[in-house]
Amino acid sequence: MAINYNLENIRNLLTEGFTDRQLRRFCFDTPHFRPVYDQLAQNSGKDEIVDQILDCAVRTLKVELLLAWAKKRNPARFEEHKPYYGSRILLVDDNKDWCDQLGGLLQEQGDGYEVVIAMSSEEAIQLIRADMPYNLAILDMRLEEDVENREGVRLGEWLRKNGYHLPIIIMSAYPIEVDTVKKMTLRPFQFVAVEKGKIGSGGVDDLLHQVKLALL
């Protein structure tokens, strides 16, 4: 599973958890970050120091080295400012209100899933091609541009044909539709019937359960 860093939280961890002097000392003592120390001016403020450290960590793939130091020196702040996202989920649905509800609920699960929302298949494909890897895709079976009510399935099939082997959950508000399309589909997708707008419904509980299983 790809590691997804929450850079904003890491920035807050460094800013709130350490003094300017501690950050400079880290750069001086750590060979990979010594160039940062050499470039900093005497009057550089903490924001500039943190920016330079983060830029170096990301550019040289040494974020883990930075986090190991921060965790050892200030474990309480490290725990407060969680530096990792949980799994990264792509949620595709043309109903914005539902996406916001479900996305918020998913972010509260596990270690804090990162949820990226797409409102159409086209937008989803653009995100998948251009963005970081995803650990799971949740696709609505019916999308706005779909006249056969199978656009979500077609998007899932596109992902498989193009080499994206992440787990895929296809959801629909219509149980009968789920059963029908499930029989027509050869791909190993997970189908869930979800009553949109009702977060406390059994369908949503089933969806959350399937999400947890998919991300084990």
mmCIF file of N, CA and C in Angstrom, residues 36-167:
data_model
loop_
_atom_site.group_PDB
_atom_site.id
_atom_site.type_symbol
_atom_site.label_atom_id
_atom_site.label_comp_id
_atom_site.label_asym_id
_atom_site.label_seq_id
_atom_site.Cartn_x
_atom_site.Cartn_y
_atom_site.Cartn_z
ATOM 1 N N VAL A 36 19.974 22.094 3.648
ATOM 2 C CA VAL A 36 18.974 23.054 4.130
ATOM 3 C C VAL A 36 19.618 23.991 5.142
ATOM 4 N N TYR A 37 20.365 23.414 6.060
ATOM 5 C CA TYR A 37 21.057 24.233 7.069
ATOM 6 C C TYR A 37 21.992 25.241 6.402
ATOM 7 N N ASP A 38 22.707 24.785 5.388
ATOM 8 C CA ASP A 38 23.672 25.658 4.713
ATOM 9 C C ASP A 38 22.990 26.803 3.968
ATOM 10 N N GLN A 39 21.739 26.575 3.529
ATOM 11 C CA GLN A 39 21.034 27.589 2.743
ATOM 12 C C GLN A 39 20.270 28.591 3.604
ATOM 13 N N LEU A 40 19.982 28.229 4.837
ATOM 14 C CA LEU A 40 19.192 29.112 5.692
ATOM 15 C C LEU A 40 19.998 30.339 6.118
ATOM 16 N N ALA A 41 19.338 31.479 6.059
ATOM 17 C CA ALA A 41 19.971 32.709 6.541
ATOM 18 C C ALA A 41 19.856 32.772 8.058
ATOM 19 N N GLN A 42 20.670 33.591 8.666
ATOM 20 C CA GLN A 42 20.659 33.720 10.122
ATOM 21 C C GLN A 42 19.306 34.198 10.636
ATOM 22 N N ASN A 43 18.637 35.043 9.846
ATOM 23 C CA ASN A 43 17.357 35.612 10.284
ATOM 24 C C ASN A 43 16.150 34.894 9.691
ATOM 25 N N SER A 44 16.351 33.709 9.134
ATOM 26 C CA SER A 44 15.215 32.949 8.594
ATOM 27 C C SER A 44 14.239 32.605 9.708
ATOM 28 N N GLY A 45 12.954 32.868 9.477
ATOM 29 C CA GLY A 45 11.936 32.557 10.474
ATOM 30 C C GLY A 45 11.522 31.101 10.429
ATOM 31 N N LYS A 46 10.694 30.705 11.391
ATOM 32 C CA LYS A 46 10.315 29.295 11.483
ATOM 33 C C LYS A 46 9.560 28.828 10.243
ATOM 34 N N ASP A 47 8.661 29.663 9.705
ATOM 35 C CA ASP A 47 7.906 29.251 8.520
ATOM 36 C C ASP A 47 8.840 28.906 7.364
ATOM 37 N N GLU A 48 9.852 29.721 7.168
ATOM 38 C CA GLU A 48 10.806 29.459 6.087
ATOM 39 C C GLU A 48 11.605 28.196 6.366
ATOM 40 N N ILE A 49 11.992 27.998 7.617
ATOM 41 C CA ILE A 49 12.748 26.788 7.977
ATOM 42 C C ILE A 49 11.919 25.542 7.701
ATOM 43 N N VAL A 50 10.659 25.569 8.142
ATOM 44 C CA VAL A 50 9.773 24.418 7.934
ATOM 45 C C VAL A 50 9.553 24.178 6.443
ATOM 46 N N ASP A 51 9.324 25.235 5.674
ATOM 47 C CA ASP A 51 9.137 25.089 4.224
ATOM 48 C C ASP A 51 10.338 24.412 3.576
ATOM 49 N N GLN A 52 11.532 24.844 3.960
ATOM 50 C CA GLN A 52 12.754 24.286 3.374
ATOM 51 C C GLN A 52 12.933 22.814 3.756
ATOM 52 N N ILE A 53 12.645 22.500 5.013
ATOM 53 C CA ILE A 53 12.778 21.109 5.467
ATOM 54 C C ILE A 53 11.798 20.206 4.729
ATOM 55 N N LEU A 54 10.540 20.644 4.627
ATOM 56 C CA LEU A 54 9.532 19.836 3.942
ATOM 57 C C LEU A 54 9.872 19.655 2.470
ATOM 58 N N ASP A 55 10.303 20.716 1.833
ATOM 59 C CA ASP A 55 10.669 20.626 0.418
ATOM 60 C C ASP A 55 11.795 19.617 0.219
ATOM 61 N N CYS A 56 12.788 19.665 1.081
ATOM 62 C CA CYS A 56 13.906 18.723 0.994
ATOM 63 C C CYS A 56 13.445 17.293 1.255
ATOM 64 N N ALA A 57 12.590 17.109 2.264
ATOM 65 C CA ALA A 57 12.119 15.769 2.623
ATOM 66 C C ALA A 57 11.340 15.123 1.483
ATOM 67 N N VAL A 58 10.456 15.894 0.856
ATOM 68 C CA VAL A 58 9.646 15.362 -0.242
ATOM 69 C C VAL A 58 10.509 15.122 -1.478
ATOM 70 N N ARG A 59 11.357 16.069 -1.791
ATOM 71 C CA ARG A 59 12.182 15.990 -3.005
ATOM 72 C C ARG A 59 13.178 14.839 -2.942
ATOM 73 N N THR A 60 13.728 14.570 -1.773
ATOM 74 C CA THR A 60 14.749 13.520 -1.637
ATOM 75 C C THR A 60 14.192 12.214 -1.068
ATOM 76 N N LEU A 61 12.861 12.163 -0.921
ATOM 77 C CA LEU A 61 12.189 10.960 -0.413
ATOM 78 C C LEU A 61 12.665 10.584 0.986
ATOM 79 N N LYS A 62 12.851 11.594 1.827
ATOM 80 C CA LYS A 62 13.327 11.363 3.192
ATOM 81 C C LYS A 62 12.288 11.791 4.232
ATOM 82 N N VAL A 63 11.006 11.717 3.855
ATOM 83 C CA VAL A 63 9.955 12.100 4.801
ATOM 84 C C VAL A 63 9.968 11.182 6.017
ATOM 85 N N GLU A 64 10.200 9.889 5.790
ATOM 86 C CA GLU A 64 10.221 8.938 6.903
ATOM 87 C C GLU A 64 11.355 9.250 7.878
ATOM 88 N N LEU A 65 12.486 9.665 7.367
ATOM 89 C CA LEU A 65 13.611 10.039 8.222
ATOM 90 C C LEU A 65 13.241 11.235 9.093
ATOM 91 N N LEU A 66 12.591 12.215 8.495
ATOM 92 C CA LEU A 66 12.141 13.397 9.236
ATOM 93 C C LEU A 66 11.124 13.020 10.306
ATOM 94 N N LEU A 67 10.177 12.155 9.949
ATOM 95 C CA LEU A 67 9.133 11.769 10.898
ATOM 96 C C LEU A 67 9.690 10.931 12.044
ATOM 97 N N ALA A 68 10.669 10.085 11.761
ATOM 98 C CA ALA A 68 11.283 9.280 12.824
ATOM 99 C C ALA A 68 11.929 10.188 13.870
ATOM 100 N N TRP A 69 12.597 11.231 13.406
ATOM 101 C CA TRP A 69 13.209 12.199 14.328
ATOM 102 C C TRP A 69 12.138 12.929 15.136
ATOM 103 N N ALA A 70 11.087 13.385 14.456
ATOM 104 C CA ALA A 70 10.029 14.142 15.134
ATOM 105 C C ALA A 70 9.308 13.282 16.173
ATOM 106 N N LYS A 71 9.060 12.027 15.837
ATOM 107 C CA LYS A 71 8.363 11.138 16.769
ATOM 108 C C LYS A 71 9.203 10.873 18.009
ATOM 109 N N LYS A 72 10.494 10.692 17.829
ATOM 110 C CA LYS A 72 11.384 10.431 18.959
ATOM 111 C C LYS A 72 11.507 11.651 19.865
ATOM 112 N N ARG A 73 11.578 12.836 19.276
ATOM 113 C CA ARG A 73 11.794 14.059 20.045
ATOM 114 C C ARG A 73 10.526 14.615 20.677
ATOM 115 N N ASN A 74 9.380 14.393 20.037
ATOM 116 C CA ASN A 74 8.134 14.946 20.581
ATOM 117 C C ASN A 74 6.968 14.016 20.261
ATOM 118 N N PRO A 75 6.890 12.872 20.950
ATOM 119 C CA PRO A 75 5.856 11.880 20.635
ATOM 120 C C PRO A 75 4.433 12.390 20.833
ATOM 121 N N ALA A 76 4.226 13.276 21.794
ATOM 122 C CA ALA A 76 2.873 13.795 22.037
ATOM 123 C C ALA A 76 2.381 14.610 20.846
ATOM 124 N N ARG A 77 3.218 15.511 20.340
ATOM 125 C CA ARG A 77 2.842 16.302 19.171
ATOM 126 C C ARG A 77 2.703 15.425 17.927
ATOM 127 N N PHE A 78 3.544 14.409 17.830
ATOM 128 C CA PHE A 78 3.472 13.484 16.699
ATOM 129 C C PHE A 78 2.107 12.801 16.673
ATOM 130 N N GLU A 79 1.635 12.384 17.837
ATOM 131 C CA GLU A 79 0.338 11.721 17.925
ATOM 132 C C GLU A 79 -0.793 12.698 17.644
ATOM 133 N N GLU A 80 -0.623 13.933 18.082
ATOM 134 C CA GLU A 80 -1.664 14.952 17.871
ATOM 135 C C GLU A 80 -1.810 15.303 16.391
ATOM 136 N N HIS A 81 -0.691 15.501 15.728
ATOM 137 C CA HIS A 81 -0.706 15.880 14.309
ATOM 138 C C HIS A 81 -0.378 14.645 13.473
ATOM 139 N N LYS A 82 -1.368 13.815 13.255
ATOM 140 C CA LYS A 82 -1.148 12.543 12.566
ATOM 141 C C LYS A 82 -0.558 12.803 11.171
ATOM 142 N N PRO A 83 0.655 12.309 10.922
ATOM 143 C CA PRO A 83 1.343 12.650 9.668
ATOM 144 C C PRO A 83 0.937 11.807 8.467
ATOM 145 N N TYR A 84 0.166 10.749 8.710
ATOM 146 C CA TYR A 84 -0.224 9.878 7.611
ATOM 147 C C TYR A 84 -1.726 9.949 7.397
ATOM 148 N N TYR A 85 -2.112 9.928 6.138
ATOM 149 C CA TYR A 85 -3.501 9.633 5.843
ATOM 150 C C TYR A 85 -3.671 8.130 6.011
ATOM 151 N N GLY A 86 -4.914 7.720 6.223
ATOM 152 C CA GLY A 86 -5.181 6.298 6.150
ATOM 153 C C GLY A 86 -5.186 5.916 4.675
ATOM 154 N N SER A 87 -6.005 5.001 4.293
ATOM 155 C CA SER A 87 -6.086 4.619 2.887
ATOM 156 C C SER A 87 -6.734 5.739 2.077
ATOM 157 N N ARG A 88 -6.414 5.765 0.805
ATOM 158 C CA ARG A 88 -6.912 6.812 -0.090
ATOM 159 C C ARG A 88 -8.056 6.248 -0.921
ATOM 160 N N ILE A 89 -9.228 6.845 -0.812
ATOM 161 C CA ILE A 89 -10.438 6.335 -1.453
ATOM 162 C C ILE A 89 -10.917 7.313 -2.517
ATOM 163 N N LEU A 90 -11.224 6.789 -3.700
ATOM 164 C CA LEU A 90 -11.860 7.585 -4.751
ATOM 165 C C LEU A 90 -13.354 7.309 -4.707
ATOM 166 N N LEU A 91 -14.151 8.339 -4.470
ATOM 167 C CA LEU A 91 -15.609 8.224 -4.395
ATOM 168 C C LEU A 91 -16.202 8.910 -5.618
ATOM 169 N N VAL A 92 -16.924 8.154 -6.441
ATOM 170 C CA VAL A 92 -17.483 8.697 -7.683
ATOM 171 C C VAL A 92 -19.003 8.642 -7.624
ATOM 172 N N ASP A 93 -19.628 9.810 -7.603
ATOM 173 C CA ASP A 93 -21.088 9.918 -7.547
ATOM 174 C C ASP A 93 -21.463 11.320 -8.009
ATOM 175 N N ASP A 94 -22.578 11.438 -8.727
ATOM 176 C CA ASP A 94 -22.975 12.748 -9.244
ATOM 177 C C ASP A 94 -23.842 13.532 -8.258
ATOM 178 N N ASN A 95 -24.102 12.966 -7.090
ATOM 179 C CA ASN A 95 -24.902 13.641 -6.058
ATOM 180 C C ASN A 95 -23.948 14.257 -5.034
ATOM 181 N N LYS A 96 -23.743 15.569 -5.131
ATOM 182 C CA LYS A 96 -22.747 16.228 -4.290
ATOM 183 C C LYS A 96 -23.081 16.125 -2.809
ATOM 184 N N ASP A 97 -24.353 16.336 -2.445
ATOM 185 C CA ASP A 97 -24.731 16.265 -1.032
ATOM 186 C C ASP A 97 -24.423 14.885 -0.458
ATOM 187 N N TRP A 98 -24.731 13.854 -1.225
ATOM 188 C CA TRP A 98 -24.459 12.489 -0.766
ATOM 189 C C TRP A 98 -22.957 12.243 -0.660
ATOM 190 N N CYS A 99 -22.202 12.739 -1.631
ATOM 191 C CA CYS A 99 -20.744 12.595 -1.573
ATOM 192 C C CYS A 99 -20.182 13.243 -0.316
ATOM 193 N N ASP A 100 -20.685 14.436 -0.002
ATOM 194 C CA ASP A 100 -20.201 15.139 1.187
ATOM 195 C C ASP A 100 -20.537 14.350 2.454
ATOM 196 N N GLN A 101 -21.759 13.799 2.518
ATOM 197 C CA GLN A 101 -22.164 13.016 3.695
ATOM 198 C C GLN A 101 -21.319 11.752 3.830
ATOM 199 N N LEU A 102 -21.266 10.994 2.743
ATOM 200 C CA LEU A 102 -20.549 9.719 2.789
ATOM 201 C C LEU A 102 -19.048 9.946 2.942
ATOM 202 N N GLY A 103 -18.525 10.962 2.251
ATOM 203 C CA GLY A 103 -17.105 11.269 2.372
ATOM 204 C C GLY A 103 -16.721 11.621 3.795
ATOM 205 N N GLY A 104 -17.561 12.424 4.452
ATOM 206 C CA GLY A 104 -17.296 12.780 5.846
ATOM 207 C C GLY A 104 -17.326 11.569 6.755
ATOM 208 N N LEU A 105 -18.278 10.667 6.505
ATOM 209 C CA LEU A 105 -18.379 9.455 7.318
ATOM 210 C C LEU A 105 -17.155 8.558 7.118
ATOM 211 N N LEU A 106 -16.712 8.418 5.887
ATOM 212 C CA LEU A 106 -15.543 7.585 5.608
ATOM 213 C C LEU A 106 -14.289 8.147 6.266
ATOM 214 N N GLN A 107 -14.170 9.467 6.291
ATOM 215 C CA GLN A 107 -12.987 10.088 6.886
ATOM 216 C C GLN A 107 -12.912 9.855 8.390
ATOM 217 N N GLU A 108 -14.042 9.518 8.998
ATOM 218 C CA GLU A 108 -14.063 9.246 10.433
ATOM 219 C C GLU A 108 -13.701 7.797 10.744
ATOM 220 N N GLN A 109 -13.615 6.958 9.716
ATOM 221 C CA GLN A 109 -13.380 5.540 9.925
ATOM 222 C C GLN A 109 -11.890 5.226 9.973
ATOM 223 N N GLY A 110 -11.565 4.066 10.501
ATOM 224 C CA GLY A 110 -10.196 3.567 10.486
ATOM 225 C C GLY A 110 -9.215 4.568 11.058
ATOM 226 N N ASP A 111 -8.109 4.756 10.356
ATOM 227 C CA ASP A 111 -7.081 5.707 10.770
ATOM 228 C C ASP A 111 -7.292 7.064 10.125
ATOM 229 N N GLY A 112 -8.479 7.272 9.549
ATOM 230 C CA GLY A 112 -8.762 8.532 8.882
ATOM 231 C C GLY A 112 -8.528 8.404 7.393
ATOM 232 N N TYR A 113 -9.505 7.849 6.678
ATOM 233 C CA TYR A 113 -9.355 7.683 5.241
ATOM 234 C C TYR A 113 -9.318 9.047 4.558
ATOM 235 N N GLU A 114 -8.490 9.162 3.542
ATOM 236 C CA GLU A 114 -8.517 10.346 2.690
ATOM 237 C C GLU A 114 -9.487 10.060 1.557
ATOM 238 N N VAL A 115 -10.503 10.892 1.398
ATOM 239 C CA VAL A 115 -11.537 10.674 0.388
ATOM 240 C C VAL A 115 -11.432 11.753 -0.682
ATOM 241 N N VAL A 116 -11.269 11.323 -1.930
ATOM 242 C CA VAL A 116 -11.236 12.234 -3.075
ATOM 243 C C VAL A 116 -12.507 12.006 -3.879
ATOM 244 N N ILE A 117 -13.231 13.077 -4.173
ATOM 245 C CA ILE A 117 -14.546 12.973 -4.807
ATOM 246 C C ILE A 117 -14.474 13.355 -6.277
ATOM 247 N N ALA A 118 -15.114 12.541 -7.118
ATOM 248 C CA ALA A 118 -15.302 12.862 -8.536
ATOM 249 C C ALA A 118 -16.794 12.789 -8.831
ATOM 250 N N MET A 119 -17.282 13.717 -9.662
ATOM 251 C CA MET A 119 -18.718 13.793 -9.940
ATOM 252 C C MET A 119 -19.105 13.109 -11.249
ATOM 253 N N SER A 120 -18.137 12.564 -11.971
ATOM 254 C CA SER A 120 -18.420 11.903 -13.245
ATOM 255 C C SER A 120 -17.301 10.916 -13.553
ATOM 256 N N SER A 121 -17.557 10.034 -14.517
ATOM 257 C CA SER A 121 -16.520 9.089 -14.941
ATOM 258 C C SER A 121 -15.322 9.822 -15.525
ATOM 259 N N GLU A 122 -15.599 10.850 -16.315
ATOM 260 C CA GLU A 122 -14.511 11.610 -16.938
ATOM 261 C C GLU A 122 -13.609 12.242 -15.883
ATOM 262 N N GLU A 123 -14.217 12.845 -14.863
ATOM 263 C CA GLU A 123 -13.422 13.456 -13.797
ATOM 264 C C GLU A 123 -12.637 12.396 -13.035
ATOM 265 N N ALA A 124 -13.271 11.244 -12.799
ATOM 266 C CA ALA A 124 -12.598 10.160 -12.082
ATOM 267 C C ALA A 124 -11.367 9.679 -12.847
ATOM 268 N N ILE A 125 -11.500 9.519 -14.150
ATOM 269 C CA ILE A 125 -10.378 9.051 -14.968
ATOM 270 C C ILE A 125 -9.240 10.067 -14.955
ATOM 271 N N GLN A 126 -9.589 11.348 -15.017
ATOM 272 C CA GLN A 126 -8.560 12.392 -14.950
ATOM 273 C C GLN A 126 -7.798 12.329 -13.632
ATOM 274 N N LEU A 127 -8.525 12.143 -12.527
ATOM 275 C CA LEU A 127 -7.884 12.064 -11.217
ATOM 276 C C LEU A 127 -6.982 10.840 -11.113
ATOM 277 N N ILE A 128 -7.472 9.716 -11.604
ATOM 278 C CA ILE A 128 -6.706 8.476 -11.506
ATOM 279 C C ILE A 128 -5.422 8.564 -12.320
ATOM 280 N N ARG A 129 -5.508 9.183 -13.477
ATOM 281 C CA ARG A 129 -4.331 9.293 -14.341
ATOM 282 C C ARG A 129 -3.301 10.289 -13.805
ATOM 283 N N ALA A 130 -3.781 11.327 -13.138
ATOM 284 C CA ALA A 130 -2.886 12.423 -12.760
ATOM 285 C C ALA A 130 -2.460 12.415 -11.308
ATOM 286 N N ASP A 131 -3.167 11.691 -10.457
ATOM 287 C CA ASP A 131 -2.976 11.843 -9.024
ATOM 288 C C ASP A 131 -2.216 10.670 -8.433
ATOM 289 N N MET A 132 -2.056 10.725 -7.096
ATOM 290 C CA MET A 132 -1.398 9.647 -6.368
ATOM 291 C C MET A 132 -2.228 8.370 -6.441
ATOM 292 N N PRO A 133 -1.631 7.215 -6.133
ATOM 293 C CA PRO A 133 -2.384 5.964 -6.179
ATOM 294 C C PRO A 133 -3.550 5.957 -5.186
ATOM 295 N N TYR A 134 -4.589 5.242 -5.558
ATOM 296 C CA TYR A 134 -5.741 5.056 -4.679
ATOM 297 C C TYR A 134 -5.746 3.622 -4.170
ATOM 298 N N ASN A 135 -6.277 3.431 -2.968
ATOM 299 C CA ASN A 135 -6.354 2.106 -2.369
ATOM 300 C C ASN A 135 -7.711 1.449 -2.571
ATOM 301 N N LEU A 136 -8.712 2.247 -2.968
ATOM 302 C CA LEU A 136 -10.073 1.737 -3.141
ATOM 303 C C LEU A 136 -10.869 2.727 -3.972
ATOM 304 N N ALA A 137 -11.762 2.200 -4.823
ATOM 305 C CA ALA A 137 -12.703 3.049 -5.561
ATOM 306 C C ALA A 137 -14.123 2.647 -5.182
ATOM 307 N N ILE A 138 -14.948 3.638 -4.839
ATOM 308 C CA ILE A 138 -16.373 3.422 -4.583
ATOM 309 C C ILE A 138 -17.125 4.144 -5.686
ATOM 310 N N LEU A 139 -17.853 3.399 -6.501
ATOM 311 C CA LEU A 139 -18.480 3.951 -7.698
ATOM 312 C C LEU A 139 -19.993 3.823 -7.615
ATOM 313 N N ASP A 140 -20.690 4.907 -7.912
ATOM 314 C CA ASP A 140 -22.144 4.840 -8.021
ATOM 315 C C ASP A 140 -22.492 4.154 -9.339
ATOM 316 N N MET A 141 -23.456 3.238 -9.308
ATOM 317 C CA MET A 141 -23.824 2.539 -10.531
ATOM 318 C C MET A 141 -24.448 3.487 -11.546
ATOM 319 N N ARG A 142 -25.288 4.406 -11.051
ATOM 320 C CA ARG A 142 -25.941 5.374 -11.941
ATOM 321 C C ARG A 142 -25.229 6.719 -11.829
ATOM 322 N N LEU A 143 -24.743 7.207 -12.946
ATOM 323 C CA LEU A 143 -24.157 8.539 -12.981
ATOM 324 C C LEU A 143 -24.979 9.410 -13.929
ATOM 325 N N GLU A 144 -24.853 10.710 -13.794
ATOM 326 C CA GLU A 144 -25.746 11.645 -14.484
ATOM 327 C C GLU A 144 -25.767 11.444 -15.996
ATOM 328 N N GLU A 145 -24.598 11.127 -16.574
ATOM 329 C CA GLU A 145 -24.545 11.027 -18.030
ATOM 330 C C GLU A 145 -24.985 9.661 -18.542
ATOM 331 N N ASP A 146 -25.401 8.785 -17.648
ATOM 332 C CA ASP A 146 -25.677 7.396 -17.997
ATOM 333 C C ASP A 146 -27.155 7.198 -18.325
ATOM 334 N N VAL A 147 -27.453 6.609 -19.475
ATOM 335 C CA VAL A 147 -28.845 6.335 -19.838
ATOM 336 C C VAL A 147 -29.203 4.871 -19.601
ATOM 337 N N GLU A 148 -28.197 4.007 -19.458
ATOM 338 C CA GLU A 148 -28.458 2.586 -19.229
ATOM 339 C C GLU A 148 -28.268 2.197 -17.768
ATOM 340 N N ASN A 149 -27.926 3.177 -16.928
ATOM 341 C CA ASN A 149 -27.749 2.944 -15.488
ATOM 342 C C ASN A 149 -26.631 1.951 -15.172
ATOM 343 N N ARG A 150 -25.603 1.953 -16.012
ATOM 344 C CA ARG A 150 -24.473 1.050 -15.778
ATOM 345 C C ARG A 150 -23.133 1.779 -15.891
ATOM 346 N N GLU A 151 -23.141 3.104 -15.817
ATOM 347 C CA GLU A 151 -21.904 3.854 -16.017
ATOM 348 C C GLU A 151 -20.852 3.501 -14.966
ATOM 349 N N GLY A 152 -21.306 3.271 -13.725
ATOM 350 C CA GLY A 152 -20.363 2.897 -12.679
ATOM 351 C C GLY A 152 -19.660 1.582 -12.982
ATOM 352 N N VAL A 153 -20.423 0.621 -13.516
ATOM 353 C CA VAL A 153 -19.838 -0.665 -13.896
ATOM 354 C C VAL A 153 -18.846 -0.479 -15.038
ATOM 355 N N ARG A 154 -19.218 0.344 -16.009
ATOM 356 C CA ARG A 154 -18.309 0.593 -17.133
ATOM 357 C C ARG A 154 -17.011 1.255 -16.665
ATOM 358 N N LEU A 155 -17.139 2.173 -15.705
ATOM 359 C CA LEU A 155 -15.940 2.806 -15.156
ATOM 360 C C LEU A 155 -15.061 1.768 -14.457
ATOM 361 N N GLY A 156 -15.687 0.874 -13.702
ATOM 362 C CA GLY A 156 -14.933 -0.194 -13.050
ATOM 363 C C GLY A 156 -14.222 -1.083 -14.056
ATOM 364 N N GLU A 157 -14.908 -1.390 -15.154
ATOM 365 C CA GLU A 157 -14.299 -2.219 -16.193
ATOM 366 C C GLU A 157 -13.145 -1.479 -16.874
ATOM 367 N N TRP A 158 -13.293 -0.166 -17.041
ATOM 368 C CA TRP A 158 -12.200 0.634 -17.616
ATOM 369 C C TRP A 158 -10.969 0.569 -16.713
ATOM 370 N N LEU A 159 -11.183 0.676 -15.410
ATOM 371 C CA LEU A 159 -10.068 0.604 -14.466
ATOM 372 C C LEU A 159 -9.320 -0.717 -14.605
ATOM 373 N N ARG A 160 -10.069 -1.807 -14.669
ATOM 374 C CA ARG A 160 -9.443 -3.125 -14.777
ATOM 375 C C ARG A 160 -8.678 -3.264 -16.109
ATOM 376 N N LYS A 161 -9.299 -2.835 -17.200
ATOM 377 C CA LYS A 161 -8.671 -2.983 -18.515
ATOM 378 C C LYS A 161 -7.398 -2.154 -18.633
ATOM 379 N N ASN A 162 -7.324 -1.073 -17.859
ATOM 380 C CA ASN A 162 -6.173 -0.187 -17.945
ATOM 381 C C ASN A 162 -5.154 -0.422 -16.829
ATOM 382 N N GLY A 163 -5.266 -1.565 -16.175
ATOM 383 C CA GLY A 163 -4.224 -1.971 -15.240
ATOM 384 C C GLY A 163 -4.337 -1.437 -13.833
ATOM 385 N N TYR A 164 -5.500 -0.896 -13.463
ATOM 386 C CA TYR A 164 -5.692 -0.415 -12.091
ATOM 387 C C TYR A 164 -6.370 -1.533 -11.294
ATOM 388 N N HIS A 165 -5.613 -2.165 -10.426
ATOM 389 C CA HIS A 165 -6.097 -3.369 -9.756
ATOM 390 C C HIS A 165 -6.523 -3.117 -8.314
ATOM 391 N N LEU A 166 -6.935 -1.908 -8.017
ATOM 392 C CA LEU A 166 -7.427 -1.593 -6.684
ATOM 393 C C LEU A 166 -8.799 -2.229 -6.467
ATOM 394 N N PRO A 167 -9.186 -2.486 -5.211
ATOM 395 C CA PRO A 167 -10.532 -2.993 -4.941
ATOM 396 C C PRO A 167 -11.584 -1.989 -5.410
#
